[in-house]
Every structure is written in C-alpha cells, then in structure tokens.
Amino acid sequence: MKIIIKKTYEELSKAAADIIKEAITKKPNIVLGLATGSTPIGCYQELIKMHKEGLDFSKVTTFNLDEYLGLAADHPQSYNYFMYENLFNYININHKDIYIPGGTTKNVEESSKEYEKKIKEVGGIDLQLLGIGSDGHIGFNEPGTPLDSRTQLVKLAESTIQDNSRFFKKREDVPKFAITMGIQTIFEAKKILLLASGENKAEVISKALEGPITPQITASILQKHPDTIVILDTAAASKLKKQYQL
Ligand code: F6R
C-alpha cells in the first residue's frame, strides 16, 4: 500500500485525477471502477477540466460500485443520476460503455451475476476508485461482509443510513438495501485508488490501514492488495500512528 498525504481536499482531488489521467493516457481503452459519494466529486471535477483540455474518454469503460435498491436511474438521489450529473454528462464517454447496477432491476441475483460476467468479459477492472464509509465499508460492503463476497444485494448499516441521510429530505427516505460489487470483486481490480478526506474519516482510516485485516472493517483487506494507492488529506490522516511524508 502506498500512502500519499495532501494538505487539502483540492490537492487530494488533483492527485487522484492525475493518476487516473496517466492511466487513461497509457491505456485509452481502460476499464475504470468508479465510486459515488462526496469524496470523489473533486476528482471528477478535475477530470472534467482535463477532458476540456483534451483527455479522451471515448474508449473508456466504467463500472460503478453500487446503487440503492428501489431508486430508478432518474431519481435525483440514485447513484446513476449522480454519475451523469457529476461526470458522464461532461466527458466524451460512450454511454453504452457505462455500467451501473440497476436499482429497479427485477431479478437482483441474476443481474448481479450479469454484472460480474460483464466485468470479466471486458478483461477486469484496471483501476478502481474508492471512498470509505465511516464504518470502514468499501462499496456498500458493511461490517461483517465475508471478504470473498461478490456483487450482491446488501442491507445497509444504520450508520451508513445515518451518514447518507444528508442527501435525502428525511432519514426515512434513505433506502435500506443496495446492490454492491463484492469485496472480492473490488480486490480483483488491478490497481486501487482509495480516497479519504476530513476528520470524520480519521478514526476509520487508522483502523483500515494500520489495524488488523478483518471483515469488521472491510477496507482493511486492501492492506493485502498488491497495488493500492491511498490518498488522504491531513485531516483524514491525523490518527495514523506511523509518520508519513507530505
Ligand atoms: C459510493 C460507495 C461508498 C462511499 C462511502 C464514502 O459509491 O461505494 O463506499 O465511497 O460511503 O462516502 P462519502 O465519500 O460520501 O463519505
């Protein structure tokens, strides 16, 4: 695991976008795994700027980590909607090469299998972008999820529902279930880029990066991944015990 610490969220976002840009430049038909939530928004804004300056997404394929069960793609709080609003509408990706779990799919088991199959068909994920939940989740793999899990339907932890209620009018509006890539699905990405910003992530970051590898903090599995880069701002890094250079 390589850990990079930046002073601010803006610098963290730029550093993440630079890594993605370099990867796309090296392999124009790259397969990217993408995340939603607050953390990657700055990185997506940088990528949009880079696109305006010539970065080409026309051969890129993307797979998103997750989607709320029950939210249609045009629901403003759905992750489908989020991705178009925050990235896809502003870059030249072919919409047929965008894969996001469907929140209103009728047969979740079947479509989860299809999702895994599709990832394999395109040769696997080259670079997976991740955020981390305050309970240590990656994707929506909540504490206790077996580390060999694959894309599936999951129940959201109460802490996640609470955290994500900031995006909804009422806490009761937050869906209780989601479809998420599994931990094993994520782990199979050739390269992983985990971002965390802010003091509210400091505790979980210290557990995930310096604590034991455990299904109770699903992000801790990344300690075993052969090519993971973690980019933190100083606030998110503030509870790490080891010293890292800025
Ligand atoms: C989002 C996802 C989640 C988030 C995590 C952190 O697609 O899979 O794991 O990355 O909940 O969310 P933020 O960035 O909003 O703190």
Coordinates of N, CA and C and ligand atoms in Angstrom, one line a residue:
M1 N 0.8 -1.2 0.0 CA 0.0 0.0 0.0 C 0.9 1.2 0.0
K2 N 0.6 2.1 -0.9 CA 1.3 3.4 -0.9 C 0.4 4.5 -0.4
I3 N 0.9 5.2 0.6 CA 0.0 6.2 1.2 C 0.5 7.6 0.9
I4 N -0.3 8.4 0.3 CA 0.1 9.8 0.0 C -0.8 10.7 0.8
I5 N -0.2 11.7 1.4 CA -1.0 12.7 2.2 C -0.8 14.1 1.6
K6 N -2.0 14.7 1.4 CA -2.0 16.0 0.8 C -2.6 17.0 1.8
K7 N -2.3 18.2 1.7 CA -2.7 19.2 2.7 C -4.2 19.4 2.7
T8 N -4.8 19.5 1.5 CA -6.2 19.8 1.3 C -6.9 18.9 0.5
Y9 N -8.3 19.0 0.5 CA -9.1 18.1 -0.3 C -8.9 18.4 -1.8
E10 N -8.6 19.7 -2.1 CA -8.4 20.1 -3.5 C -7.1 19.4 -4.0
E11 N -6.1 19.4 -3.2 CA -4.8 18.8 -3.7 C -5.0 17.3 -3.8
L12 N -5.7 16.7 -2.9 CA -6.0 15.2 -2.9 C -6.8 14.9 -4.2
S13 N -7.8 15.7 -4.5 CA -8.6 15.5 -5.7 C -7.7 15.6 -7.0
K14 N -6.8 16.6 -7.0 CA -6.0 16.8 -8.2 C -5.0 15.6 -8.3
A15 N -4.5 15.1 -7.2 CA -3.5 14.0 -7.2 C -4.2 12.7 -7.7
A16 N -5.5 12.5 -7.3 CA -6.2 11.4 -7.8 C -6.5 11.5 -9.3
A17 N -6.9 12.6 -9.7 CA -7.2 12.8 -11.1 C -6.0 12.6 -12.0
D18 N -4.8 13.1 -11.5 CA -3.6 12.9 -12.2 C -3.3 11.4 -12.4
I19 N -3.5 10.6 -11.4 CA -3.3 9.2 -11.5 C -4.2 8.6 -12.6
I20 N -5.5 9.0 -12.5 CA -6.4 8.4 -13.5 C -6.1 8.9 -14.9
K21 N -5.7 10.2 -15.0 CA -5.3 10.7 -16.4 C -4.1 9.9 -16.9
E22 N -3.1 9.7 -16.1 CA -2.0 8.9 -16.5 C -2.4 7.5 -17.0
A23 N -3.3 6.9 -16.2 CA -3.7 5.5 -16.6 C -4.5 5.5 -17.9
I24 N -5.3 6.6 -18.1 CA -6.1 6.6 -19.4 C -5.1 6.9 -20.6
T25 N -4.1 7.7 -20.3 CA -3.2 8.1 -21.4 C -2.4 6.8 -21.8
K26 N -2.0 6.0 -20.8 CA -1.3 4.8 -21.0 C -2.1 3.7 -21.7
K27 N -3.4 3.7 -21.3 CA -4.3 2.6 -21.9 C -5.6 3.3 -22.2
P28 N -5.8 3.8 -23.4 CA -7.0 4.6 -23.7 C -8.3 3.8 -23.6
N29 N -8.2 2.4 -23.7 CA -9.4 1.6 -23.6 C -9.5 1.0 -22.2
I30 N -9.1 1.8 -21.2 CA -9.0 1.3 -19.8 C -10.4 1.0 -19.3
V31 N -10.5 0.1 -18.3 CA -11.7 -0.2 -17.6 C -11.6 0.4 -16.2
L32 N -12.4 1.4 -15.9 CA -12.4 2.1 -14.6 C -13.5 1.6 -13.7
G33 N -13.2 1.5 -12.5 CA -14.3 1.2 -11.5 C -14.5 2.6 -10.8
L34 N -15.7 3.0 -10.6 CA -16.0 4.3 -10.1 C -16.8 4.3 -8.8
A35 N -16.7 5.4 -8.1 CA -17.4 5.5 -6.8 C -18.3 6.7 -6.8
T36 N -19.3 6.8 -5.9 CA -20.1 8.0 -5.8 C -19.8 8.5 -4.4
G37 N -20.7 9.3 -3.8 CA -20.5 9.9 -2.5 C -19.8 11.3 -2.7
S38 N -19.5 11.9 -1.5 CA -18.9 13.3 -1.6 C -17.4 13.2 -2.0
T39 N -16.7 12.2 -1.6 CA -15.3 12.2 -1.7 C -14.8 12.3 -3.1
P40 N -15.3 11.6 -4.1 CA -14.7 11.7 -5.5 C -15.2 12.9 -6.3
I41 N -16.0 13.7 -5.8 CA -16.6 14.8 -6.6 C -15.5 15.8 -7.1
G42 N -14.5 16.1 -6.2 CA -13.4 17.0 -6.6 C -12.6 16.4 -7.7
C43 N -12.3 15.1 -7.6 CA -11.6 14.3 -8.6 C -12.3 14.3 -9.9
Y44 N -13.6 14.1 -9.9 CA -14.4 14.2 -11.1 C -14.4 15.6 -11.7
Q45 N -14.4 16.6 -10.9 CA -14.3 18.0 -11.5 C -13.0 18.2 -12.2
E46 N -11.9 17.6 -11.6 CA -10.6 17.7 -12.2 C -10.6 17.0 -13.5
L47 N -11.2 15.8 -13.5 CA -11.2 15.0 -14.8 C -12.0 15.7 -15.9
I48 N -13.1 16.4 -15.5 CA -13.8 17.2 -16.5 C -13.0 18.3 -17.1
K49 N -12.2 19.0 -16.2 CA -11.3 20.0 -16.7 C -10.3 19.4 -17.6
M50 N -9.7 18.3 -17.3 CA -8.7 17.6 -18.1 C -9.3 17.2 -19.4
H51 N -10.6 16.8 -19.4 CA -11.3 16.5 -20.7 C -11.4 17.7 -21.6
K52 N -11.7 18.8 -20.9 CA -11.8 20.1 -21.7 C -10.4 20.4 -22.4
E53 N -9.4 20.0 -21.7 CA -8.0 20.2 -22.2 C -7.6 19.1 -23.1
G54 N -8.4 18.1 -23.4 CA -8.1 17.1 -24.4 C -8.1 15.7 -23.9
L55 N -8.3 15.4 -22.6 CA -8.3 14.0 -22.2 C -9.5 13.3 -22.8
D56 N -9.2 12.2 -23.5 CA -10.2 11.5 -24.3 C -10.7 10.3 -23.5
F57 N -12.0 10.2 -23.3 CA -12.7 9.1 -22.7 C -13.5 8.2 -23.6
S58 N -13.2 8.4 -24.9 CA -14.1 7.7 -25.9 C -13.9 6.2 -25.9
K59 N -12.8 5.7 -25.4 CA -12.6 4.3 -25.4 C -12.7 3.7 -24.0
V60 N -13.0 4.5 -23.0 CA -13.0 4.1 -21.6 C -14.4 3.4 -21.3
T61 N -14.2 2.3 -20.5 CA -15.4 1.6 -20.0 C -15.4 1.8 -18.5
T62 N -16.6 2.0 -17.9 CA -16.7 2.2 -16.4 C -17.7 1.3 -15.8
F63 N -17.4 0.9 -14.6 CA -18.3 0.1 -13.8 C -18.4 0.8 -12.4
N64 N -19.6 1.1 -12.0 CA -19.8 1.7 -10.7 C -19.9 0.7 -9.6
L65 N -19.6 1.1 -8.4 CA -19.6 0.2 -7.3 C -20.9 -0.3 -6.9
D66 N -21.9 0.7 -6.9 CA -23.1 0.3 -6.2 C -24.3 1.2 -6.6
E67 N -25.5 0.8 -6.1 CA -26.7 1.6 -6.4 C -27.7 1.2 -5.3
Y68 N -28.5 2.2 -4.9 CA -29.6 1.9 -3.9 C -30.7 1.1 -4.5
L69 N -31.1 0.1 -3.8 CA -32.3 -0.7 -4.3 C -33.5 0.1 -4.2
G70 N -34.3 0.1 -5.3 CA -35.6 0.8 -5.4 C -35.5 2.2 -6.0
L71 N -34.3 2.7 -6.2 CA -34.2 4.0 -6.9 C -34.0 3.9 -8.4
A72 N -34.9 4.4 -9.2 CA -34.7 4.4 -10.6 C -33.5 5.3 -11.0
A73 N -33.0 5.1 -12.2 CA -31.8 5.9 -12.7 C -32.1 7.4 -12.7
D74 N -33.4 7.8 -12.9 CA -33.6 9.2 -13.0 C -34.0 9.8 -11.6
H75 N -33.9 9.0 -10.5 CA -34.2 9.5 -9.2 C -32.9 10.4 -8.8
P76 N -33.2 11.6 -8.4 CA -32.0 12.5 -8.1 C -31.0 12.0 -7.0
Q77 N -31.5 11.1 -6.2 CA -30.5 10.5 -5.2 C -29.9 9.2 -5.6
S78 N -30.3 8.8 -6.8 CA -29.7 7.5 -7.3 C -28.3 7.7 -7.7
Y79 N -27.5 6.7 -7.6 CA -26.1 6.8 -8.0 C -26.0 6.8 -9.5
N80 N -26.9 6.3 -10.2 CA -27.0 6.5 -11.7 C -27.0 8.0 -12.0
Y81 N -28.0 8.7 -11.4 CA -28.2 10.1 -11.6 C -26.9 10.9 -11.2
F82 N -26.4 10.5 -10.0 CA -25.2 11.2 -9.5 C -24.0 11.1 -10.6
M83 N -23.8 10.0 -11.2 CA -22.7 9.8 -12.1 C -22.8 10.7 -13.3
Y84 N -24.1 10.8 -13.8 CA -24.3 11.6 -15.0 C -24.1 13.1 -14.6
E85 N -24.7 13.5 -13.5 CA -24.6 14.9 -13.0 C -23.2 15.3 -12.7
N86 N -22.4 14.4 -12.2 CA -21.0 14.8 -11.7 C -19.9 14.4 -12.6
L87 N -20.2 13.6 -13.6 CA -19.1 13.3 -14.6 C -19.5 13.0 -16.0
F88 N -20.4 12.0 -16.2 CA -20.6 11.5 -17.5 C -21.2 12.5 -18.5
N89 N -22.0 13.4 -18.0 CA -22.6 14.4 -18.9 C -21.5 15.4 -19.4
Y90 N -20.4 15.4 -18.8 CA -19.4 16.4 -19.2 C -18.1 15.8 -19.8
I91 N -18.1 14.5 -20.1 CA -17.0 13.9 -20.8 C -17.5 13.2 -22.0
N92 N -16.5 12.7 -22.9 CA -17.0 12.1 -24.1 C -17.0 10.6 -24.0
I93 N -17.4 10.1 -22.9 CA -17.5 8.6 -22.8 C -18.8 8.1 -23.6
N94 N -18.7 6.9 -24.2 CA -19.8 6.4 -24.9 C -20.8 5.8 -23.8
H95 N -22.0 6.2 -23.9 CA -22.9 5.8 -22.8 C -23.1 4.3 -22.8
K96 N -22.9 3.6 -23.9 CA -23.0 2.2 -23.9 C -21.9 1.5 -23.1
D97 N -20.9 2.2 -22.8 CA -19.8 1.6 -22.1 C -19.8 2.0 -20.6
I98 N -21.0 2.5 -20.2 CA -21.1 2.8 -18.7 C -22.0 1.7 -18.1
Y99 N -21.5 1.1 -17.0 CA -22.2 0.1 -16.3 C -22.4 0.5 -14.9
I100 N -23.7 0.6 -14.4 CA -24.0 0.9 -13.1 C -25.1 -0.1 -12.6
P101 N -25.0 -0.7 -11.5 CA -26.1 -1.6 -11.1 C -27.5 -0.9 -11.2
G102 N -28.5 -1.6 -11.6 CA -29.8 -1.0 -11.8 C -30.6 -1.1 -10.5
G103 N -31.0 0.0 -9.9 CA -31.7 0.0 -8.6 C -33.1 -0.6 -8.7
T104 N -33.7 -0.7 -9.9 CA -35.1 -1.2 -10.0 C -35.1 -2.5 -10.8
T105 N -34.0 -3.1 -10.9 CA -33.9 -4.4 -11.6 C -34.8 -5.5 -10.9
K106 N -35.5 -6.3 -11.7 CA -36.5 -7.2 -11.1 C -35.8 -8.4 -10.4
N107 N -34.8 -8.9 -11.1 CA -34.1 -10.1 -10.5 C -32.6 -9.7 -10.1
V108 N -32.5 -9.3 -8.9 CA -31.2 -8.8 -8.4 C -30.1 -9.8 -8.5
E109 N -30.5 -11.1 -8.2 CA -29.5 -12.1 -8.2 C -28.9 -12.3 -9.6
E110 N -29.9 -12.4 -10.5 CA -29.5 -12.6 -11.9 C -28.6 -11.4 -12.5
S111 N -29.1 -10.2 -12.2 CA -28.4 -9.0 -12.7 C -27.0 -8.9 -12.0
S112 N -26.9 -9.3 -10.8 CA -25.6 -9.2 -10.1 C -24.6 -10.2 -10.8
K113 N -25.1 -11.4 -11.1 CA -24.3 -12.3 -11.9 C -23.8 -11.8 -13.2
E114 N -24.8 -11.1 -13.9 CA -24.5 -10.5 -15.2 C -23.4 -9.4 -15.0
Y115 N -23.5 -8.7 -14.0 CA -22.6 -7.6 -13.7 C -21.1 -8.2 -13.6
E116 N -21.0 -9.2 -12.8 CA -19.7 -9.9 -12.6 C -19.2 -10.4 -14.0
K117 N -20.2 -11.0 -14.7 CA -19.8 -11.6 -16.0 C -19.3 -10.5 -17.0
K118 N -20.0 -9.4 -17.0 CA -19.6 -8.3 -17.8 C -18.2 -7.8 -17.5
I119 N -17.9 -7.7 -16.2 CA -16.6 -7.2 -15.8 C -15.5 -8.2 -16.3
K120 N -15.8 -9.5 -16.2 CA -14.8 -10.5 -16.7 C -14.7 -10.3 -18.2
E121 N -15.8 -10.2 -18.9 CA -15.8 -10.1 -20.4 C -14.9 -9.0 -20.9
V122 N -14.8 -7.9 -20.2 CA -14.0 -6.8 -20.7 C -12.6 -6.9 -20.1
G123 N -12.3 -7.9 -19.4 CA -10.9 -8.2 -19.0 C -10.6 -7.7 -17.6
G124 N -11.6 -7.4 -16.8 CA -11.4 -7.0 -15.4 C -11.2 -5.5 -15.3
I125 N -11.3 -5.0 -14.1 CA -11.2 -3.6 -13.8 C -9.7 -3.2 -13.7
D126 N -9.2 -2.3 -14.5 CA -7.8 -1.8 -14.4 C -7.6 -1.0 -13.2
L127 N -8.5 0.0 -13.0 CA -8.2 0.9 -11.9 C -9.6 1.2 -11.2
Q128 N -9.6 0.9 -9.9 CA -10.8 1.1 -9.1 C -10.7 2.2 -8.2
L129 N -11.6 3.2 -8.3 CA -11.6 4.4 -7.4 C -12.5 4.0 -6.2
L130 N -12.1 4.3 -5.0 CA -12.9 4.0 -3.8 C -12.9 5.2 -2.8
G131 N -14.1 5.3 -2.1 CA -14.1 6.1 -0.9 C -14.2 5.1 0.2
I132 N -14.4 5.6 1.4 CA -14.5 4.7 2.6 C -15.6 5.2 3.5
G133 N -16.5 4.3 3.9 CA -17.6 4.7 4.9 C -17.0 4.9 6.3
S134 N -17.8 5.6 7.1 CA -17.3 5.8 8.5 C -17.2 4.5 9.3
D135 N -17.9 3.5 8.8 CA -17.8 2.2 9.4 C -16.8 1.3 8.7
G136 N -16.0 1.8 7.8 CA -15.0 1.1 7.1 C -15.4 0.4 5.8
H137 N -16.6 0.6 5.4 CA -17.1 -0.1 4.2 C -16.4 0.5 2.9
I138 N -16.2 -0.4 1.9 CA -15.9 -0.1 0.6 C -17.0 -0.6 -0.3
G139 N -17.4 0.1 -1.4 CA -18.7 -0.2 -2.0 C -19.7 -0.1 -0.8
F140 N -20.7 -0.9 -0.8 CA -21.6 -1.0 0.4 C -21.3 -2.3 1.1
N141 N -20.1 -2.7 1.2 CA -19.8 -3.9 2.0 C -19.6 -3.5 3.4
E142 N -20.7 -3.7 4.1 CA -20.7 -3.3 5.5 C -20.0 -4.2 6.5
P143 N -19.7 -3.8 7.7 CA -19.0 -4.7 8.7 C -19.7 -6.1 8.7
G144 N -18.8 -7.1 8.7 CA -19.3 -8.5 8.8 C -19.4 -9.1 7.4
T145 N -19.3 -8.4 6.3 CA -19.4 -9.0 5.0 C -18.2 -9.9 4.8
P146 N -18.4 -11.2 4.3 CA -17.3 -12.0 4.1 C -16.3 -11.4 3.0
L147 N -15.1 -11.6 3.2 CA -14.1 -10.9 2.4 C -14.1 -11.5 1.0
D148 N -14.7 -12.7 0.8 CA -14.8 -13.2 -0.6 C -16.1 -12.9 -1.3
S149 N -16.8 -11.9 -0.8 CA -18.2 -11.6 -1.4 C -18.0 -11.1 -2.8
R150 N -19.1 -11.3 -3.6 CA -19.2 -10.8 -5.0 C -20.4 -9.9 -5.1
T151 N -20.7 -9.3 -6.3 CA -21.8 -8.4 -6.4 C -23.1 -9.0 -5.9
Q152 N -23.8 -8.3 -5.0 CA -25.0 -8.8 -4.4 C -25.8 -7.8 -3.8
L153 N -27.0 -8.2 -3.3 CA -27.9 -7.3 -2.6 C -27.4 -7.3 -1.1
V154 N -27.4 -6.1 -0.5 CA -26.9 -6.0 0.9 C -27.9 -5.1 1.6
K155 N -27.9 -5.3 2.9 CA -28.6 -4.4 3.8 C -27.7 -3.3 4.3
L156 N -28.1 -2.1 4.3 CA -27.2 -1.0 4.7 C -27.1 -0.9 6.2
A157 N -26.0 -0.6 6.8 CA -25.8 -0.5 8.2 C -26.5 0.8 8.7
E158 N -27.0 0.8 9.9 CA -27.7 2.0 10.4 C -26.8 3.2 10.3
S159 N -25.5 3.0 10.5 CA -24.5 4.2 10.5 C -24.4 4.7 9.1
T160 N -24.5 3.9 8.1 CA -24.5 4.3 6.7 C -25.8 5.1 6.3
I161 N -26.9 4.6 6.8 CA -28.2 5.2 6.6 C -28.1 6.6 7.2
Q162 N -27.6 6.7 8.4 CA -27.4 8.0 9.1 C -26.5 8.9 8.3
D163 N -25.3 8.4 7.9 CA -24.3 9.2 7.1 C -25.0 9.7 5.8
N164 N -25.7 8.9 5.1 CA -26.2 9.2 3.8 C -27.5 10.0 3.8
S165 N -28.1 10.1 5.0 CA -29.4 10.8 5.1 C -29.2 12.3 4.8
R166 N -27.9 12.8 4.8 CA -27.6 14.2 4.4 C -28.0 14.5 3.0
F167 N -28.1 13.4 2.2 CA -28.5 13.6 0.7 C -30.0 13.6 0.5
F168 N -30.8 13.1 1.5 CA -32.2 12.9 1.4 C -33.0 14.0 2.3
K169 N -34.3 14.2 2.0 CA -35.0 15.1 2.7 C -35.2 14.6 4.2
K170 N -35.6 13.3 4.3 CA -35.8 12.7 5.6 C -35.0 11.4 5.7
R171 N -34.6 11.1 6.9 CA -33.8 9.9 7.2 C -34.6 8.6 6.6
E172 N -35.9 8.7 6.8 CA -36.8 7.6 6.4 C -36.7 7.3 4.9
D173 N -36.3 8.4 4.1 CA -36.2 8.2 2.7 C -35.0 7.5 2.2
V174 N -34.0 7.3 3.1 CA -32.8 6.6 2.6 C -33.1 5.1 2.4
P175 N -32.9 4.5 1.2 CA -33.1 3.1 1.1 C -32.4 2.3 2.1
K176 N -33.0 1.1 2.4 CA -32.4 0.3 3.4 C -31.5 -0.8 2.8
F177 N -31.6 -1.0 1.5 CA -30.9 -2.0 0.8 C -30.1 -1.4 -0.4
A178 N -29.1 -2.1 -0.9 CA -28.4 -1.6 -2.0 C -27.8 -2.8 -2.8
I179 N -27.4 -2.6 -4.0 CA -26.7 -3.6 -4.8 C -25.2 -3.1 -4.8
T180 N -24.3 -4.0 -4.5 CA -22.9 -3.5 -4.5 C -21.9 -4.6 -5.0
M181 N -20.9 -4.1 -5.7 CA -19.8 -5.0 -6.0 C -19.3 -5.6 -4.7
G182 N -18.9 -6.9 -4.7 CA -18.4 -7.5 -3.5 C -17.0 -7.1 -3.2
I183 N -16.5 -7.6 -2.1 CA -15.1 -7.3 -1.7 C -14.2 -7.9 -2.6
Q184 N -14.5 -9.2 -2.9 CA -13.6 -9.9 -3.8 C -13.6 -9.3 -5.2
T185 N -14.8 -8.8 -5.7 CA -14.9 -8.1 -7.0 C -13.9 -6.9 -7.0
I186 N -14.0 -6.1 -5.9 CA -13.1 -4.9 -5.8 C -11.7 -5.3 -5.7
F187 N -11.4 -6.3 -4.9 CA -10.0 -6.8 -4.7 C -9.3 -7.2 -6.0
E188 N -10.1 -7.7 -6.9 CA -9.6 -8.2 -8.2 C -9.2 -7.1 -9.1
A189 N -9.5 -5.9 -8.8 CA -9.1 -4.7 -9.7 C -7.5 -4.7 -9.7
K190 N -7.0 -4.4 -10.8 CA -5.5 -4.5 -10.9 C -4.9 -3.4 -10.1
K191 N -5.5 -2.2 -10.1 CA -5.0 -1.1 -9.2 C -6.1 -0.5 -8.5
I192 N -5.9 -0.1 -7.3 CA -7.0 0.5 -6.5 C -6.5 1.9 -6.0
L193 N -7.4 2.8 -6.0 CA -7.1 4.2 -5.6 C -8.2 4.5 -4.5
L194 N -7.8 4.6 -3.2 CA -8.7 4.9 -2.2 C -8.5 6.3 -1.7
L195 N -9.6 7.1 -1.6 CA -9.5 8.5 -1.2 C -10.3 8.6 0.1
A196 N -9.7 9.4 1.0 CA -10.5 9.8 2.2 C -10.1 11.2 2.6
S197 N -11.1 12.0 3.0 CA -10.9 13.4 3.3 C -11.7 13.7 4.6
G198 N -11.1 14.5 5.4 CA -11.8 15.1 6.6 C -11.6 14.3 7.9
E199 N -11.8 15.0 9.0 CA -11.5 14.5 10.3 C -12.5 13.3 10.6
N200 N -13.7 13.3 10.1 CA -14.6 12.3 10.4 C -14.2 10.9 9.8
K201 N -13.2 10.9 8.9 CA -12.7 9.6 8.4 C -11.4 9.2 9.1
A202 N -10.8 10.0 10.0 CA -9.5 9.8 10.6 C -9.5 8.4 11.4
E203 N -10.5 8.2 12.2 CA -10.5 7.0 13.0 C -10.6 5.8 12.2
V204 N -11.5 5.8 11.2 CA -11.6 4.6 10.4 C -10.4 4.3 9.5
I205 N -9.8 5.4 9.0 CA -8.6 5.3 8.2 C -7.5 4.6 9.0
S206 N -7.3 5.0 10.3 CA -6.3 4.4 11.1 C -6.6 2.9 11.3
K207 N -7.8 2.6 11.5 CA -8.2 1.2 11.6 C -8.0 0.4 10.3
A208 N -8.4 1.0 9.2 CA -8.3 0.2 7.9 C -6.9 0.1 7.5
L209 N -6.0 1.1 7.7 CA -4.7 1.0 7.2 C -3.7 0.4 8.2
E210 N -3.9 0.6 9.5 CA -2.9 0.1 10.4 C -3.5 -0.9 11.4
G211 N -4.7 -1.2 11.3 CA -5.3 -2.2 12.2 C -5.3 -3.6 11.6
P212 N -5.9 -4.6 12.3 CA -5.9 -6.0 11.7 C -6.8 -6.0 10.5
I213 N -6.5 -7.0 9.6 CA -7.4 -7.2 8.4 C -8.6 -8.0 8.9
T214 N -9.8 -7.4 8.8 CA -11.0 -8.0 9.4 C -12.2 -7.7 8.6
P215 N -13.2 -8.6 8.5 CA -14.5 -8.3 7.9 C -15.2 -7.1 8.6
Q216 N -14.8 -6.8 9.8 CA -15.5 -5.7 10.6 C -15.1 -4.4 10.0
I217 N -14.0 -4.3 9.3 CA -13.6 -3.0 8.6 C -13.2 -3.5 7.2
T218 N -14.2 -3.5 6.3 CA -13.9 -4.3 5.1 C -12.8 -3.6 4.2
A219 N -12.6 -2.3 4.4 CA -11.5 -1.7 3.7 C -10.1 -2.2 4.1
S220 N -10.0 -2.9 5.3 CA -8.7 -3.4 5.7 C -8.1 -4.4 4.8
I221 N -9.0 -5.1 4.0 CA -8.5 -6.1 3.0 C -7.5 -5.5 2.1
L222 N -7.6 -4.2 1.9 CA -6.7 -3.5 0.9 C -5.3 -3.6 1.3
Q223 N -5.0 -3.8 2.6 CA -3.6 -4.0 3.0 C -2.9 -5.1 2.3
K224 N -3.7 -6.1 1.8 CA -3.2 -7.3 1.1 C -3.1 -7.1 -0.4
H225 N -3.7 -6.0 -0.9 CA -3.8 -5.8 -2.3 C -2.4 -5.4 -2.9
P226 N -2.0 -6.0 -4.0 CA -0.6 -5.7 -4.5 C -0.4 -4.3 -5.0
D227 N -1.4 -3.6 -5.4 CA -1.2 -2.3 -6.0 C -2.3 -1.3 -5.6
T228 N -2.3 -0.9 -4.3 CA -3.3 0.1 -3.8 C -2.6 1.4 -3.4
I229 N -3.1 2.5 -3.9 CA -2.6 3.8 -3.5 C -3.7 4.4 -2.7
V230 N -3.4 5.0 -1.5 CA -4.4 5.7 -0.7 C -4.0 7.1 -0.7
I231 N -4.9 8.0 -1.0 CA -4.6 9.4 -0.9 C -5.5 10.0 0.2
L232 N -4.9 10.7 1.1 CA -5.6 11.3 2.2 C -5.3 12.8 2.3
D233 N -6.2 13.5 2.9 CA -5.8 14.9 3.3 C -5.3 14.8 4.7
T234 N -4.7 15.9 5.2 CA -4.1 15.8 6.6 C -5.1 15.5 7.7
A235 N -6.3 16.0 7.5 CA -7.4 15.7 8.5 C -7.7 14.2 8.5
A236 N -7.8 13.5 7.4 CA -8.1 12.1 7.4 C -6.9 11.3 7.9
A237 N -5.8 11.8 7.7 CA -4.5 11.1 8.1 C -4.2 11.4 9.6
S238 N -4.9 12.2 10.3 CA -4.5 12.7 11.6 C -4.4 11.7 12.7
K239 N -5.0 10.5 12.5 CA -5.0 9.5 13.6 C -4.1 8.3 13.2
L240 N -3.3 8.4 12.1 CA -2.4 7.4 11.8 C -1.2 7.4 12.7
K241 N -0.8 6.2 13.1 CA 0.3 6.2 14.1 C 1.7 6.4 13.5
K242 N 1.9 5.7 12.3 CA 3.1 5.9 11.6 C 3.2 7.3 11.0
Q243 N 4.5 7.7 10.8 CA 4.7 9.1 10.2 C 4.8 8.9 8.7
Y244 N 4.0 9.7 8.0 CA 4.1 9.7 6.5 C 4.5 11.0 6.1
Q245 N 5.3 11.1 5.0 CA 5.7 12.4 4.5 C 4.6 13.1 3.7
L246 N 4.5 14.4 3.8 CA 3.6 15.1 2.9 C 4.0 15.2 1.5
Ligands
F6R1 C1 -20.0 5.0 -3.0 C2 -19.6 4.0 -2.1 C3 -19.3 4.2 -0.7 C4 -18.7 5.6 -0.4 C5 -18.6 5.8 1.1 C6 -18.0 7.2 1.4 O1 -20.2 4.5 -4.3 O2 -19.4 2.9 -2.6 O3 -18.5 3.2 -0.2 O4 -17.5 5.7 -1.0 O5 -19.8 5.6 1.7 O6 -18.9 8.1 1.1 P1 -18.5 9.7 1.1 O7 -17.5 9.9 0.1 O8 -19.8 10.4 0.8 O9 -18.0 9.9 2.5

